[in-house]
Tab-separated table of N, CA and C in Angstrom:
chain	number	residue	atom	x	y	z
A	1487	MET	N	-39.091	20.486	-21.163
A	1487	MET	CA	-39.341	19.908	-19.860
A	1487	MET	C	-38.100	19.205	-19.326
A	1488	LEU	N	-37.456	18.401	-20.175
A	1488	LEU	CA	-36.259	17.690	-19.760
A	1488	LEU	C	-35.104	18.658	-19.495
A	1489	LYS	N	-34.989	19.698	-20.334
A	1489	LYS	CA	-33.944	20.702	-20.135
A	1489	LYS	C	-34.112	21.431	-18.811
A	1490	SER	N	-35.331	21.814	-18.503
A	1490	SER	CA	-35.559	22.530	-17.239
A	1490	SER	C	-35.288	21.621	-16.045
A	1491	ARG	N	-35.627	20.356	-16.162
A	1491	ARG	CA	-35.357	19.403	-15.092
A	1491	ARG	C	-33.855	19.226	-14.921
A	1492	LEU	N	-33.142	19.157	-16.037
A	1492	LEU	CA	-31.694	18.993	-16.006
A	1492	LEU	C	-31.016	20.206	-15.378
A	1493	GLU	N	-31.511	21.380	-15.677
A	1493	GLU	CA	-30.912	22.598	-15.134
A	1493	GLU	C	-31.090	22.714	-13.624
A	1494	THR	N	-32.151	22.136	-13.084
A	1494	THR	CA	-32.400	22.248	-11.652
A	1494	THR	C	-31.692	21.171	-10.837
A	1495	MET	N	-31.182	20.137	-11.500
A	1495	MET	CA	-30.540	19.035	-10.786
A	1495	MET	C	-29.096	19.377	-10.451
A	1496	GLN	N	-28.693	19.027	-9.247
A	1496	GLN	CA	-27.301	19.208	-8.864
A	1496	GLN	C	-26.441	18.085	-9.431
A	1497	GLU	N	-26.935	16.873	-9.357
A	1497	GLU	CA	-26.209	15.716	-9.872
A	1497	GLU	C	-26.831	15.316	-11.205
A	1498	LYS	N	-26.338	15.914	-12.258
A	1498	LYS	CA	-26.941	15.774	-13.578
A	1498	LYS	C	-26.888	14.349	-14.121
A	1499	TYR	N	-25.968	13.556	-13.646
A	1499	TYR	CA	-25.877	12.187	-14.144
A	1499	TYR	C	-27.071	11.336	-13.710
A	1500	LEU	N	-27.902	11.835	-12.824
A	1500	LEU	CA	-29.086	11.097	-12.382
A	1500	LEU	C	-30.325	11.388	-13.236
A	1501	ILE	N	-30.174	12.171	-14.277
A	1501	ILE	CA	-31.333	12.571	-15.085
A	1501	ILE	C	-32.047	11.360	-15.674
A	1502	GLY	N	-31.318	10.323	-16.044
A	1502	GLY	CA	-31.936	9.125	-16.612
A	1502	GLY	C	-32.877	8.424	-15.656
A	1503	GLU	N	-32.661	8.599	-14.383
A	1503	GLU	CA	-33.508	7.964	-13.378
A	1503	GLU	C	-34.864	8.672	-13.242
A	1504	THR	N	-34.984	9.856	-13.799
A	1504	THR	CA	-36.231	10.611	-13.674
A	1504	THR	C	-37.128	10.490	-14.900
A	1505	LEU	N	-36.636	9.822	-15.936
A	1505	LEU	CA	-37.415	9.707	-17.171
A	1505	LEU	C	-38.563	8.710	-17.014
A	1506	PRO	N	-39.707	8.984	-17.634
A	1506	PRO	CA	-40.818	8.024	-17.580
A	1506	PRO	C	-40.531	6.808	-18.459
A	1507	ARG	N	-41.063	5.648	-18.071
A	1507	ARG	CA	-40.873	4.424	-18.861
A	1507	ARG	C	-41.692	4.506	-20.148
A	1508	PRO	N	-41.080	4.171	-21.276
A	1508	PRO	CA	-41.832	4.181	-22.542
A	1508	PRO	C	-42.791	2.988	-22.603
A	1509	ARG	N	-43.810	3.090	-23.454
A	1509	ARG	CA	-44.814	2.029	-23.577
A	1509	ARG	C	-44.523	1.102	-24.755
A	1510	ASP	N	-43.853	1.612	-25.766
A	1510	ASP	CA	-43.498	0.813	-26.944
A	1510	ASP	C	-42.448	-0.236	-26.529
A	1511	SER	N	-42.596	-1.478	-27.037
A	1511	SER	CA	-41.708	-2.563	-26.605
A	1511	SER	C	-40.255	-2.340	-27.021
A	1512	VAL	N	-40.015	-1.836	-28.213
A	1512	VAL	CA	-38.646	-1.580	-28.663
A	1512	VAL	C	-38.032	-0.455	-27.831
A	1513	GLU	N	-38.801	0.605	-27.642
A	1513	GLU	CA	-38.315	1.718	-26.820
A	1513	GLU	C	-38.077	1.265	-25.388
A	1514	LEU	N	-38.938	0.388	-24.883
A	1514	LEU	CA	-38.788	-0.115	-23.521
A	1514	LEU	C	-37.500	-0.918	-23.384
A	1515	GLN	N	-37.193	-1.768	-24.375
A	1515	GLN	CA	-35.950	-2.536	-24.328
A	1515	GLN	C	-34.740	-1.602	-24.329
A	1516	TYR	N	-34.771	-0.618	-25.202
A	1516	TYR	CA	-33.684	0.357	-25.253
A	1516	TYR	C	-33.595	1.119	-23.930
A	1517	PHE	N	-34.736	1.509	-23.402
A	1517	PHE	CA	-34.782	2.241	-22.141
A	1517	PHE	C	-34.175	1.411	-21.011
A	1518	LEU	N	-34.553	0.136	-20.922
A	1518	LEU	CA	-34.036	-0.731	-19.858
A	1518	LEU	C	-32.524	-0.938	-19.997
A	1519	MET	N	-32.057	-1.076	-21.233
A	1519	MET	CA	-30.630	-1.230	-21.468
A	1519	MET	C	-29.880	0.044	-21.028
A	1520	MET	N	-30.380	1.186	-21.416
A	1520	MET	CA	-29.739	2.448	-21.047
A	1520	MET	C	-29.826	2.694	-19.536
A	1521	GLN	N	-30.913	2.252	-18.940
A	1521	GLN	CA	-31.063	2.390	-17.496
A	1521	GLN	C	-30.001	1.558	-16.766
A	1522	GLU	N	-29.746	0.365	-17.261
A	1522	GLU	CA	-28.703	-0.487	-16.668
A	1522	GLU	C	-27.326	0.156	-16.802
A	1523	ILE	N	-27.052	0.727	-17.983
A	1523	ILE	CA	-25.772	1.415	-18.189
A	1523	ILE	C	-25.669	2.620	-17.263
A	1524	SER	N	-26.759	3.357	-17.145
A	1524	SER	CA	-26.783	4.531	-16.277
A	1524	SER	C	-26.525	4.150	-14.820
A	1525	ARG	N	-27.164	3.098	-14.364
A	1525	ARG	CA	-26.976	2.671	-12.965
A	1525	ARG	C	-25.560	2.170	-12.725
A	1526	SER	N	-24.991	1.534	-13.737
A	1526	SER	CA	-23.602	1.095	-13.620
A	1526	SER	C	-22.674	2.302	-13.497
A	1527	ALA	N	-22.939	3.334	-14.286
A	1527	ALA	CA	-22.136	4.556	-14.217
A	1527	ALA	C	-22.318	5.257	-12.879
A	1528	ILE	N	-23.538	5.257	-12.374
A	1528	ILE	CA	-23.789	5.868	-11.065
A	1528	ILE	C	-23.013	5.128	-9.988
A	1529	GLY	N	-23.000	3.798	-10.076
A	1529	GLY	CA	-22.215	3.010	-9.123
A	1529	GLY	C	-20.729	3.342	-9.198
A	1530	ALA	N	-20.228	3.532	-10.411
A	1530	ALA	CA	-18.813	3.887	-10.582
A	1530	ALA	C	-18.520	5.265	-10.001
A	1531	VAL	N	-19.440	6.196	-10.199
A	1531	VAL	CA	-19.265	7.546	-9.644
A	1531	VAL	C	-19.261	7.496	-8.118
A	1532	GLU	N	-20.188	6.764	-7.543
A	1532	GLU	CA	-20.255	6.655	-6.084
A	1532	GLU	C	-18.992	5.993	-5.534
A	1533	HIS	N	-18.512	4.963	-6.211
A	1533	HIS	CA	-17.296	4.273	-5.770
A	1533	HIS	C	-16.096	5.222	-5.832
A	1534	ALA	N	-15.989	5.986	-6.918
A	1534	ALA	CA	-14.892	6.950	-7.050
A	1534	ALA	C	-14.986	8.023	-5.966
A	1535	ARG	N	-16.180	8.451	-5.651
A	1535	ARG	CA	-16.385	9.456	-4.608
A	1535	ARG	C	-15.939	8.918	-3.245
A	1536	GLU	N	-16.272	7.656	-2.962
A	1536	GLU	CA	-15.856	7.037	-1.699
A	1536	GLU	C	-14.340	6.901	-1.631
A	1537	GLU	N	-13.717	6.487	-2.741
A	1537	GLU	CA	-12.256	6.368	-2.757
A	1537	GLU	C	-11.589	7.722	-2.552
A	1538	LYS	N	-12.146	8.751	-3.156
A	1538	LYS	CA	-11.598	10.097	-2.985
A	1538	LYS	C	-11.706	10.525	-1.522
A	1539	GLN	N	-12.835	10.247	-0.894
A	1539	GLN	CA	-13.024	10.592	0.515
A	1539	GLN	C	-12.054	9.808	1.396
A	1540	ASP	N	-11.883	8.512	1.105
A	1540	ASP	CA	-10.946	7.690	1.876
A	1540	ASP	C	-9.527	8.212	1.730
A	1541	TYR	N	-9.144	8.582	0.509
A	1541	TYR	CA	-7.811	9.122	0.267
A	1541	TYR	C	-7.615	10.412	1.056
A	1542	TYR	N	-8.630	11.268	1.046
A	1542	TYR	CA	-8.550	12.530	1.791
A	1542	TYR	C	-8.348	12.258	3.279
A	1543	VAL	N	-9.133	11.322	3.807
A	1543	VAL	CA	-9.032	11.012	5.234
A	1543	VAL	C	-7.649	10.457	5.556
A	1544	ARG	N	-7.162	9.552	4.696
A	1544	ARG	CA	-5.851	8.944	4.964
A	1544	ARG	C	-4.717	9.953	4.864
A	1545	THR	N	-4.744	10.845	3.909
A	1545	THR	CA	-3.615	11.737	3.697
A	1545	THR	C	-3.719	13.021	4.514
A	1546	VAL	N	-4.794	13.740	4.355
A	1546	VAL	CA	-4.913	15.043	5.016
A	1546	VAL	C	-5.052	14.885	6.526
A	1547	CYS	N	-5.897	13.962	6.955
A	1547	CYS	CA	-6.090	13.779	8.393
A	1547	CYS	C	-4.841	13.207	9.038
A	1548	ASP	N	-4.167	12.264	8.363
A	1548	ASP	CA	-2.920	11.732	8.901
A	1548	ASP	C	-1.873	12.824	9.023
A	1549	GLN	N	-1.820	13.710	8.041
A	1549	GLN	CA	-0.880	14.827	8.098
A	1549	GLN	C	-1.203	15.742	9.276
A	1550	ALA	N	-2.474	15.997	9.508
A	1550	ALA	CA	-2.877	16.843	10.642
A	1550	ALA	C	-2.489	16.187	11.963
A	1551	VAL	N	-2.663	14.879	12.059
A	1551	VAL	CA	-2.287	14.160	13.282
A	1551	VAL	C	-0.777	14.233	13.483
A	1552	ARG	N	-0.002	14.040	12.408
A	1552	ARG	CA	1.461	14.128	12.524
A	1552	ARG	C	1.889	15.522	12.984
A	1553	GLU	N	1.276	16.547	12.440
A	1553	GLU	CA	1.624	17.917	12.837
A	1553	GLU	C	1.270	18.171	14.291
A	1554	GLU	N	0.124	17.663	14.723
A	1554	GLU	CA	-0.285	17.834	16.120
A	1554	GLU	C	0.675	17.107	17.057
A	1555	MET	N	1.069	15.903	16.692
A	1555	MET	CA	2.020	15.152	17.504
A	1555	MET	C	3.360	15.871	17.579
A	1556	GLU	N	3.802	16.438	16.461
A	1556	GLU	CA	5.055	17.183	16.445
A	1556	GLU	C	4.975	18.392	17.371
A	1557	LEU	N	3.837	19.089	17.352
A	1557	LEU	CA	3.660	20.229	18.256
A	1557	LEU	C	3.706	19.785	19.714
A	1558	LEU	N	3.043	18.675	20.018
A	1558	LEU	CA	3.043	18.168	21.395
A	1558	LEU	C	4.441	17.745	21.839
A	1559	ILE	N	5.165	17.086	20.958
A	1559	ILE	CA	6.531	16.658	21.297
A	1559	ILE	C	7.422	17.867	21.512
A	1560	ASN	N	7.315	18.853	20.616
A	1560	ASN	CA	8.127	20.064	20.786
A	1560	ASN	C	7.771	20.802	22.065
A	1561	ALA	N	6.492	20.848	22.407
A	1561	ALA	CA	6.075	21.499	23.646
A	1561	ALA	C	6.618	20.729	24.849
A	1562	GLY	N	6.591	19.410	24.763
A	1562	GLY	CA	7.133	18.592	25.857
A	1562	GLY	C	8.624	18.792	26.020
A	1563	ILE	N	9.360	18.867	24.926
A	1563	ILE	CA	10.803	19.088	24.987
A	1563	ILE	C	11.087	20.460	25.579
A	1564	ALA	N	10.332	21.462	25.163
A	1564	ALA	CA	10.518	22.815	25.695
A	1564	ALA	C	10.227	22.841	27.195
A	1565	PHE	N	9.181	22.130	27.621
A	1565	PHE	CA	8.843	22.078	29.049
A	1565	PHE	C	9.974	21.419	29.833
A	1566	LEU	N	10.490	20.306	29.337
A	1566	LEU	CA	11.576	19.614	30.038
A	1566	LEU	C	12.829	20.472	30.100
A	1567	PHE	N	13.112	21.193	29.030
A	1567	PHE	CA	14.277	22.068	29.013
A	1567	PHE	C	14.122	23.171	30.061
A	1568	ARG	N	12.928	23.778	30.126
A	1568	ARG	CA	12.696	24.835	31.125
A	1568	ARG	C	12.778	24.269	32.533
A	1569	ALA	N	12.255	23.070	32.735
A	1569	ALA	CA	12.314	22.450	34.064
A	1569	ALA	C	13.758	22.201	34.459
A	1570	LYS	N	14.594	21.765	33.538
A	1570	LYS	CA	16.012	21.518	33.815
A	1570	LYS	C	16.706	22.825	34.164
A	1571	VAL	N	16.408	23.891	33.421
A	1571	VAL	CA	17.004	25.198	33.699
A	1571	VAL	C	16.567	25.677	35.070
A	1572	MET	N	15.297	25.502	35.421
A	1572	MET	CA	14.806	25.926	36.736
A	1572	MET	C	15.489	25.114	37.835
A	1573	TYR	N	15.705	23.831	37.608
A	1573	TYR	CA	16.348	22.972	38.599
A	1573	TYR	C	17.785	23.413	38.830
A	1574	ILE	N	18.483	23.806	37.789
A	1574	ILE	CA	19.877	24.246	37.912
A	1574	ILE	C	19.951	25.559	38.672
A	1575	ARG	N	18.958	26.421	38.547
A	1575	ARG	CA	18.976	27.740	39.187
A	1575	ARG	C	18.614	27.692	40.670
A	1576	ILE	N	18.082	26.585	41.123
A	1576	ILE	CA	17.705	26.501	42.545
A	1576	ILE	C	19.010	26.429	43.366
A	1577	PRO	N	19.119	27.255	44.374
A	1577	PRO	CA	20.351	27.254	45.209
A	1577	PRO	C	20.553	25.880	45.843
A	1578	SER	N	21.799	25.478	45.902
A	1578	SER	CA	22.114	24.138	46.369
A	1578	SER	C	21.865	23.976	47.878
A	1579	PHE	N	21.890	25.055	48.656
A	1579	PHE	CA	21.647	24.917	50.086
A	1579	PHE	C	20.229	24.459	50.414
A	1580	LEU	N	19.292	24.594	49.464
A	1580	LEU	CA	17.939	24.125	49.694
A	1580	LEU	C	17.855	22.598	49.697
A	1581	PHE	N	18.848	21.933	49.153
A	1581	PHE	CA	18.826	20.472	49.085
A	1581	PHE	C	19.476	19.814	50.288
A	1582	LEU	N	19.896	20.585	51.274
A	1582	LEU	CA	20.523	20.028	52.456
A	1582	LEU	C	19.521	19.342	53.366
A	1583	PHE	N	18.288	19.672	53.297
A	1583	PHE	CA	17.287	19.115	54.208
A	1583	PHE	C	16.698	17.872	53.676
C-alpha cells in the first residue's frame, strides 16, 4: 500500500505526511519526532526551490533585459545613422526657403 502510494506521488518527500498516526504511545512519540524532522526537511526544500527561482529570475531575466536593451540601442544607432545619411543626400537648394 505504501509502495503504491509512493509510486503515484510526484513529490515523494511528502510521503510521511500521508501516513496514519499510530496508536501505541512509543510509536506515536517516534512518529511525531519523525514528522517534525520531515516538516523541517520540507521547509528546507521549499526554501531552496524559492532561492533557485529567485536566482533564475535575477540572472536569466536580467540577461534577457540586457539583450533587449542592446537590440534597442543598436536599432536606435542604426536609425540615427540612416537619418544622417538621408540628411546629407538632400540637395542643398531645398534649404534656401
